[in-house]
CSV table of C-alpha atoms in Angstrom, one decimal:
chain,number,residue,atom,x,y,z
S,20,UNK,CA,-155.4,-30.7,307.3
S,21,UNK,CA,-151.6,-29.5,307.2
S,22,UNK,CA,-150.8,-27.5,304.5
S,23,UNK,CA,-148.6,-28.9,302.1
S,24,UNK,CA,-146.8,-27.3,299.1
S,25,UNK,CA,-149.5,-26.8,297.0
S,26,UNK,CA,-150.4,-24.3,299.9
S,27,UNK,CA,-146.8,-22.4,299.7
S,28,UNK,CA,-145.9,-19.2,299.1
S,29,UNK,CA,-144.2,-18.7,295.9
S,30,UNK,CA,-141.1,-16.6,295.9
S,31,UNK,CA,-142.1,-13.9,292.9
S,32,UNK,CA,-145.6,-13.3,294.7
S,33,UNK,CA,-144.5,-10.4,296.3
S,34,UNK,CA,-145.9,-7.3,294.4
S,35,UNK,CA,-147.6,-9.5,291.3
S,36,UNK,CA,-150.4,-7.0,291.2
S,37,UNK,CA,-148.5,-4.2,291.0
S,38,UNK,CA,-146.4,-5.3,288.3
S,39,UNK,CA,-146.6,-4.4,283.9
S,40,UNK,CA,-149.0,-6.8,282.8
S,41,UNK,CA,-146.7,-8.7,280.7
S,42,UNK,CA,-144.1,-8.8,283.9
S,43,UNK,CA,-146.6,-10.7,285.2
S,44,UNK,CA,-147.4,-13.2,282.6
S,45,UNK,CA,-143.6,-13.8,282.7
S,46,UNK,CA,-144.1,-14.9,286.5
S,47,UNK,CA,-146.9,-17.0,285.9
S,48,UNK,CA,-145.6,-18.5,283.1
S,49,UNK,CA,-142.3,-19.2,284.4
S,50,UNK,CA,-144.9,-20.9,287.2
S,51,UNK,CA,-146.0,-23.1,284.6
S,52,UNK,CA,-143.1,-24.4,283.2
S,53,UNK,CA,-141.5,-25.3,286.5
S,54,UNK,CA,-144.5,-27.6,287.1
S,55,UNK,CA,-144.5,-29.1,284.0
S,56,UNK,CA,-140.8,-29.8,284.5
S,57,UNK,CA,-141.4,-32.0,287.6
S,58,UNK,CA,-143.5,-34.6,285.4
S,59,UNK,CA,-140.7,-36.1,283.8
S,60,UNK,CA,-139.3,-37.2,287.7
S,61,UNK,CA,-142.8,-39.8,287.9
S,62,UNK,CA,-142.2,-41.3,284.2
S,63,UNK,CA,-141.6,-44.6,285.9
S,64,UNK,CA,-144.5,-44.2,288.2
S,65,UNK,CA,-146.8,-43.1,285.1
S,66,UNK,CA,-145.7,-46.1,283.0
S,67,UNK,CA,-146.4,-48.5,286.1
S,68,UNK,CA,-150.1,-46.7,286.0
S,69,UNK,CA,-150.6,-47.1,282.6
S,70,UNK,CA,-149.8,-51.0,282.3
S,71,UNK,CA,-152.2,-51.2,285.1
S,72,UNK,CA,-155.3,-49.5,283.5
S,73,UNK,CA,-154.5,-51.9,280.2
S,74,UNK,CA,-154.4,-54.7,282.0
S,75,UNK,CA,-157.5,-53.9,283.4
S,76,UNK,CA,-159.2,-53.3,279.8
S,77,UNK,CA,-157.8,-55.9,278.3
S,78,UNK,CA,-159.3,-58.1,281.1
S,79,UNK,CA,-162.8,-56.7,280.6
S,80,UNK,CA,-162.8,-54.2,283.4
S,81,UNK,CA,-162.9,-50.5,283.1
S,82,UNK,CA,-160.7,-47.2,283.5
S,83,UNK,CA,-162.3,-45.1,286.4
S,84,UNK,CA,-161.5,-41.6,286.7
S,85,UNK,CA,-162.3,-39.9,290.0
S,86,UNK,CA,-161.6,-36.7,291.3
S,87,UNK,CA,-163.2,-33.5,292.8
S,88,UNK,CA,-162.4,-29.6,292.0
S,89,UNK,CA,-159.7,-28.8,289.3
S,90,UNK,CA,-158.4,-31.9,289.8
S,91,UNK,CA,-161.4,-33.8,288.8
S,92,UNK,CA,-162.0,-31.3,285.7
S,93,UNK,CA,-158.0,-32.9,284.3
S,94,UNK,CA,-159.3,-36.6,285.0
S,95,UNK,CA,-162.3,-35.8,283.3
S,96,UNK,CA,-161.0,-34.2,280.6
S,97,UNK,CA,-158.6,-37.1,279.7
S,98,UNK,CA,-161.6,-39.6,280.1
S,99,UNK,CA,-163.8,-37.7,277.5
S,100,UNK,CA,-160.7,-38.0,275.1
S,101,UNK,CA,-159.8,-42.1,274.9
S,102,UNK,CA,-163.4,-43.2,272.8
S,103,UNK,CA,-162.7,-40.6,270.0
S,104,UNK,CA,-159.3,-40.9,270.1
S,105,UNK,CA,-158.7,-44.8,270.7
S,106,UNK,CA,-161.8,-46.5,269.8
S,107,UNK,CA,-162.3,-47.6,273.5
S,108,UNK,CA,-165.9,-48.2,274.1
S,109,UNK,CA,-168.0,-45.5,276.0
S,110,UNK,CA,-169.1,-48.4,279.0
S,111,UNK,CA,-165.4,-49.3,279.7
S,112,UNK,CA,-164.5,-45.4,280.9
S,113,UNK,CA,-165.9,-44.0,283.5
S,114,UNK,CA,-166.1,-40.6,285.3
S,115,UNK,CA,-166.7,-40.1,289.1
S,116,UNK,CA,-166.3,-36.3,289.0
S,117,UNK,CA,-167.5,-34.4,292.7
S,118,UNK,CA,-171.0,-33.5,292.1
S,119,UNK,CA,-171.5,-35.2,288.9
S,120,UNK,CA,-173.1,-32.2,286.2
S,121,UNK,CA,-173.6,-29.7,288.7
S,122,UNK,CA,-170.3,-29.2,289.3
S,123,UNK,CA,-170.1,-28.4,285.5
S,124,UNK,CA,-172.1,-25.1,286.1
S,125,UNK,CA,-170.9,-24.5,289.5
S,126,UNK,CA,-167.4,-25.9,291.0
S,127,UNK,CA,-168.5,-25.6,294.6
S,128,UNK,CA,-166.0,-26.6,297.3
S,129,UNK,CA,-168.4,-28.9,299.3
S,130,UNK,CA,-168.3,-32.1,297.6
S,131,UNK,CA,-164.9,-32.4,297.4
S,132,UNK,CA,-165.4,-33.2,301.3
S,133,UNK,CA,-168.1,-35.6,301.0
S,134,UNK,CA,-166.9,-39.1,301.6
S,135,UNK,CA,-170.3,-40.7,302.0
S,136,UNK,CA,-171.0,-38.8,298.1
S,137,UNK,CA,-167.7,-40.5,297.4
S,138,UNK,CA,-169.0,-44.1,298.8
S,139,UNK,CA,-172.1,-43.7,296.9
S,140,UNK,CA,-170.6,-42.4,292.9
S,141,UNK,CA,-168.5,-45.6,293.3
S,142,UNK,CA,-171.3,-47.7,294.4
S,143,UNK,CA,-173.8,-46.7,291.4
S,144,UNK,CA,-170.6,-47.0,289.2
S,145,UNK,CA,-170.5,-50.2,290.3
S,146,UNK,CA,-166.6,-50.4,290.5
S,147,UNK,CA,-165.3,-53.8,291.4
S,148,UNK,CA,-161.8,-56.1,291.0
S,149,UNK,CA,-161.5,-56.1,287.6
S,150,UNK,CA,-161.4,-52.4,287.4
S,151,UNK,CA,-158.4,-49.8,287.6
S,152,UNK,CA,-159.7,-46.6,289.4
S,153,UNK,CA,-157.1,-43.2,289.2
S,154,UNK,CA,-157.9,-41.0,291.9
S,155,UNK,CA,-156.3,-37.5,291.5
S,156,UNK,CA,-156.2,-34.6,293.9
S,157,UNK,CA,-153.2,-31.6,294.1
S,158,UNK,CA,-153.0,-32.1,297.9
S,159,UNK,CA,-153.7,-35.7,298.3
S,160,UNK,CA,-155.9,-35.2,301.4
S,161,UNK,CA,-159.0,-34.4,299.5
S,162,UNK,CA,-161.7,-36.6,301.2
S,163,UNK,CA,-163.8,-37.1,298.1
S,164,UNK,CA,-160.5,-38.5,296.7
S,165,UNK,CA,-159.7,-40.7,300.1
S,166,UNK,CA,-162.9,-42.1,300.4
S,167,UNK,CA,-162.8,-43.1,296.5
S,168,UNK,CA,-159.3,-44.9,296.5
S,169,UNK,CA,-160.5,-46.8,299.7
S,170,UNK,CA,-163.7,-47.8,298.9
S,171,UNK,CA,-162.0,-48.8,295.4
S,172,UNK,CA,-159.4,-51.0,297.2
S,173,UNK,CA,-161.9,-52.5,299.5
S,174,UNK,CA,-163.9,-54.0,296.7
S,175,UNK,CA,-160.5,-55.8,295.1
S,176,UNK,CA,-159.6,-52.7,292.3
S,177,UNK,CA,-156.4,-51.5,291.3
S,178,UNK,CA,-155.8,-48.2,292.2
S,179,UNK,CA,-153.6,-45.7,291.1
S,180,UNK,CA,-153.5,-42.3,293.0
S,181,UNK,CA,-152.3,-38.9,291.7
S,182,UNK,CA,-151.4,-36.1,294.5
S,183,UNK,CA,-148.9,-33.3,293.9
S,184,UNK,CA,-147.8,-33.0,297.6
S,185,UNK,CA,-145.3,-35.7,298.9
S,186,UNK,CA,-146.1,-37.8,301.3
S,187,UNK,CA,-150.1,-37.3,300.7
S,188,UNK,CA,-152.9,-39.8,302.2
S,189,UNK,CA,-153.6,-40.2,299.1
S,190,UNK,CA,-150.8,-42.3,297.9
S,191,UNK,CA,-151.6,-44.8,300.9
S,192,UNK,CA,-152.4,-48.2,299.8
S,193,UNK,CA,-152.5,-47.4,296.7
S,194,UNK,CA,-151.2,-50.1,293.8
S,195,UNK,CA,-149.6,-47.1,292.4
S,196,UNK,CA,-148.6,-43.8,292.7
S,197,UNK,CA,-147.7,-40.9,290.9
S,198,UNK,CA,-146.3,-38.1,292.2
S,199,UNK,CA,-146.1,-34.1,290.8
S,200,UNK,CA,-144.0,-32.6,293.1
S,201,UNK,CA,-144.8,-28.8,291.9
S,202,UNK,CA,-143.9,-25.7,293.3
S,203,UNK,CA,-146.0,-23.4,295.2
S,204,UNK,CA,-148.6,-21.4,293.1
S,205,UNK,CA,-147.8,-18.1,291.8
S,206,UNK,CA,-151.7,-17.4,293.2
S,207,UNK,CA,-151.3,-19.4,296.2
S,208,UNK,CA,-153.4,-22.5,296.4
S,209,UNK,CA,-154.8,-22.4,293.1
S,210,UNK,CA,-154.1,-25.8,292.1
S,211,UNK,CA,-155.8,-25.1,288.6
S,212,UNK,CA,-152.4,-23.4,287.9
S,213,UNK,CA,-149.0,-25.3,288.4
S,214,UNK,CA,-150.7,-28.5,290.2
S,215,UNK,CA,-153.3,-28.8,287.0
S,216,UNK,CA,-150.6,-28.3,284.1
S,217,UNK,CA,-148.3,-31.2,285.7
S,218,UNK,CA,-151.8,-33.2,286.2
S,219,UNK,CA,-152.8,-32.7,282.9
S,220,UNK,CA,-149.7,-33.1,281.2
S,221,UNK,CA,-149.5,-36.6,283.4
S,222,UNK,CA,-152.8,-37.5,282.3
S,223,UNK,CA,-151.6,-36.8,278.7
S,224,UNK,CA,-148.8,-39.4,279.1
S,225,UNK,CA,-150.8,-41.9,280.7
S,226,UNK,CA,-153.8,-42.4,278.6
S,227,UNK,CA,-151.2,-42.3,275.5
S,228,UNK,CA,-149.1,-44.9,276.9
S,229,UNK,CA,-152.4,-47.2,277.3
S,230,UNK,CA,-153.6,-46.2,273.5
S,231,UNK,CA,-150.2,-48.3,273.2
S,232,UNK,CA,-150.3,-51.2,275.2
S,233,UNK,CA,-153.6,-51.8,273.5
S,234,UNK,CA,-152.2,-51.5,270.1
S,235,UNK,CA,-153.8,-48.5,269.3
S,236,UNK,CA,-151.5,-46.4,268.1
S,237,UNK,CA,-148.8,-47.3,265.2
S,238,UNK,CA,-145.6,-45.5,264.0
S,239,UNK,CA,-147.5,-42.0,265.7
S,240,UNK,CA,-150.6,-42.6,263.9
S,241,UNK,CA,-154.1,-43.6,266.0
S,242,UNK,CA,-155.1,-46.6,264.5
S,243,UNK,CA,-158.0,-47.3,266.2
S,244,UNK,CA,-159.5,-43.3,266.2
S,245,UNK,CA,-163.9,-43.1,265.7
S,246,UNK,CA,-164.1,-41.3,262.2
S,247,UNK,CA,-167.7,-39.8,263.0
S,248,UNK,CA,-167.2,-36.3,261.5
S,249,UNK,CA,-165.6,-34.9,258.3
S,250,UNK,CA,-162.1,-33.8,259.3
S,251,UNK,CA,-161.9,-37.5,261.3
S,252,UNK,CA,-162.7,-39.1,258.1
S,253,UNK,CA,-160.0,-37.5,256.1
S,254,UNK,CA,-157.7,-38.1,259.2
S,255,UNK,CA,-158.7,-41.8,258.5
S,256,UNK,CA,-158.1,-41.9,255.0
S,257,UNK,CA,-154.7,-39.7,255.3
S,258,UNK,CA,-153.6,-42.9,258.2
S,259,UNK,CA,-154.4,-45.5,255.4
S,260,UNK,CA,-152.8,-44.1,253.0
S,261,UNK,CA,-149.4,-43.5,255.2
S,262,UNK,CA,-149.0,-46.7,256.5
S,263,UNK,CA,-150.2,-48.6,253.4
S,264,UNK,CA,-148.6,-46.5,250.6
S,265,UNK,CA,-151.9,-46.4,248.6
S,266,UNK,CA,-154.0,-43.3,247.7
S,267,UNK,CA,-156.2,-41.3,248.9
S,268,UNK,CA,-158.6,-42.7,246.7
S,269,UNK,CA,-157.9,-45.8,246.9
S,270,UNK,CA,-157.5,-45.7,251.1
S,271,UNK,CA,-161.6,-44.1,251.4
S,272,UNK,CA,-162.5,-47.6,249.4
S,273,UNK,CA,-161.0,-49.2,251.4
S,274,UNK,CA,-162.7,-47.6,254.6
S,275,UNK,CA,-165.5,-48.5,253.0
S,276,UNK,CA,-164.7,-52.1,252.8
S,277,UNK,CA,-163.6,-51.8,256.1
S,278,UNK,CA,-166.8,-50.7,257.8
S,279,UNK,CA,-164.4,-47.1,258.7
S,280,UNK,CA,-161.8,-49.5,260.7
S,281,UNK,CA,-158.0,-48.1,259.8
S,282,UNK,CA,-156.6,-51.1,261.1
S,283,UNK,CA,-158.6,-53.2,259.4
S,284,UNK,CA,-158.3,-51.2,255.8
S,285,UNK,CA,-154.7,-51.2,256.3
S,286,UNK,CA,-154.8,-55.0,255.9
S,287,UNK,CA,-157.0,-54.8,253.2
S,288,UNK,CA,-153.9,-52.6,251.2
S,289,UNK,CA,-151.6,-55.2,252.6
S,290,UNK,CA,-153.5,-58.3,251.0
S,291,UNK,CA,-156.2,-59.5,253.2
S,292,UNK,CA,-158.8,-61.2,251.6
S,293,UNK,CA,-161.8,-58.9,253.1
S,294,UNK,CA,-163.1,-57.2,256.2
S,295,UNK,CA,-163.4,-60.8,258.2
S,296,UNK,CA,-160.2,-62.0,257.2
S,297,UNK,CA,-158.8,-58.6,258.5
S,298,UNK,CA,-160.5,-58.5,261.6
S,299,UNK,CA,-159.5,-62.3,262.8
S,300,UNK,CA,-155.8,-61.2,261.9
S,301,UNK,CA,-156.1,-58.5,264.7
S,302,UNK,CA,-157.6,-60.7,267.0
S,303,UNK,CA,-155.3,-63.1,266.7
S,304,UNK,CA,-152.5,-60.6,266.9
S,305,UNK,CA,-154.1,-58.7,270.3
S,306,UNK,CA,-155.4,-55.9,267.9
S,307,UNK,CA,-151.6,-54.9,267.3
S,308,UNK,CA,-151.9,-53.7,263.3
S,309,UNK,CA,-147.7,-54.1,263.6
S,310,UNK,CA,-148.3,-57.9,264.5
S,311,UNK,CA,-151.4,-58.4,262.1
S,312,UNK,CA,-149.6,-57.3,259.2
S,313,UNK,CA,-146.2,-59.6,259.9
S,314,UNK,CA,-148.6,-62.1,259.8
S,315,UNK,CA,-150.3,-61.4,256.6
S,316,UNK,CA,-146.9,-60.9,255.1
């Protein structure tokens, strides 16, 4: 494979080991920033992604994360974010990481070049057309990463693709893709650094932007979040009462009469007969809370 950016030498490398220990923080995190800069260059590209993946939820299909390596570890971590965060179900994300749970004790190298292991995680995962699968890798050559975007293409899904090197394999075919053109590492190569900050800052931005477009989120507030431990619940109750201008008090009643939905025990504050009534407002209004409660007003 040609080596790319993500395989440059960076400029301050030179000596880094023999510098003060705090000179050398300042190199890497100077490192850092510039890659996080470069994110705000694919905002159009990660907005394009982002209606994609909705559309697919909204249609019944699934969000598929793949990935191998460091890059796999930022898809992943995004992935194991959206239930808690946005109330999407469990069976409508899914996670094609490299090695599945071994690769969570030991990040070997080899699978990140197996396209048959690729073939098969997609295959078992059952991805089809009404899925949108986001393949991520810093170089864009990974085969892992390959194999998964043209299998996924093959079998009718969207696919978006995430590479930090221009021009990448990666980005071939693909319905959309996103591109964080970082600098070369400060450690040359190690794509956990510079390539993983712009990947999971992307990532960040992406999954948000869906949270949206489902109408999960709500003047800044997740509206759709799984209360299931103590600081959650008060989260809940604080989201009530912010939007709805009741108590505290009063918002944890209606949680309760709510069954713990906030979107559901803000329409109760705003006059909604009970839980049902509340519920076929959303539905009605595409589980927007902005566009339930115009209509209860």
């Amino acid at each position: 494979m040609a080596a790319g950016r993500t395989e440059g030498r960076h400029d301050q490398a030179n000596g880094l080991d023999e510098r003060q220990p705090v000179d050398a923080l300042k190199v890497l995190a100077d490192g850092q920033k510039a890659a996080a800069a470069v994110v705000d260059a694919a905002l159009v590209d990660i907005a394009a992604a982002a209606r994609l993946a909705a559309d697919a939820l909204l249609s019944g299909g699934r969000l598929v994360y793949a990935g191998a390596g460091s890059s796999g570890l930022m898809a992943m971590a995004d992935a194991l974010e959206l239930p808690g965060t946005y109330g999407i179900a469990h069976d409508r994300i899914v996670i094609l990481l490299a090695g599945g749970a071994a690769s969570l004790v030991d990040l070997a190298g080899g699978y990140e070049d197996d396209r048959d292991l690729a073939v098969s995680d997609a295959v078992s995962a059952g991805v089809d057309a009404k899925d949108c699968v986001i393949c991520v890798s810093a170089s864009g050559s990974t085969p892992y990463a390959l194999a998964m975007a043209a299998h996924a293409k093959e079998r009718g899904a969207r696919v978006v693709a995430m590479a930090n090197n221009p021009g990448a394999p990666l980005f071939e075919g693909a319905d959309v893709s996103i591109l964080l053109q970082t600098p070369p590492e400060v450690i040359s190569g190690s794509t956990r650094m510079g390539a993983g900050t712009a990947q999971k800052i992307a990532f960040n931005l992406f999954s948000t932007l869906v949270g949206i477009h489902l109408g999960h989120v709500h003047d800044g507030h997740m509206v759709n979040l799984k209360a299931d431990n103590i600081k959650l619940k008060g989260r809940a109750c604080r989201i009530v009462s912010d939007i709805s201008g009741v108590g505290l008090e009063e918002a944890e009643r209606l949680l309760a009469r709510s069954g713990g939905s906030v979107k559901a025990a803000v329409l109760l504050a705003a006059g909604a007969e009970d839980a049902g009534a509340a519920q076929a407002a959303l539905e009605r209004s595409g589980q927007s809370l902005r566009r339930a409660l115009n209509s209860i007003g």
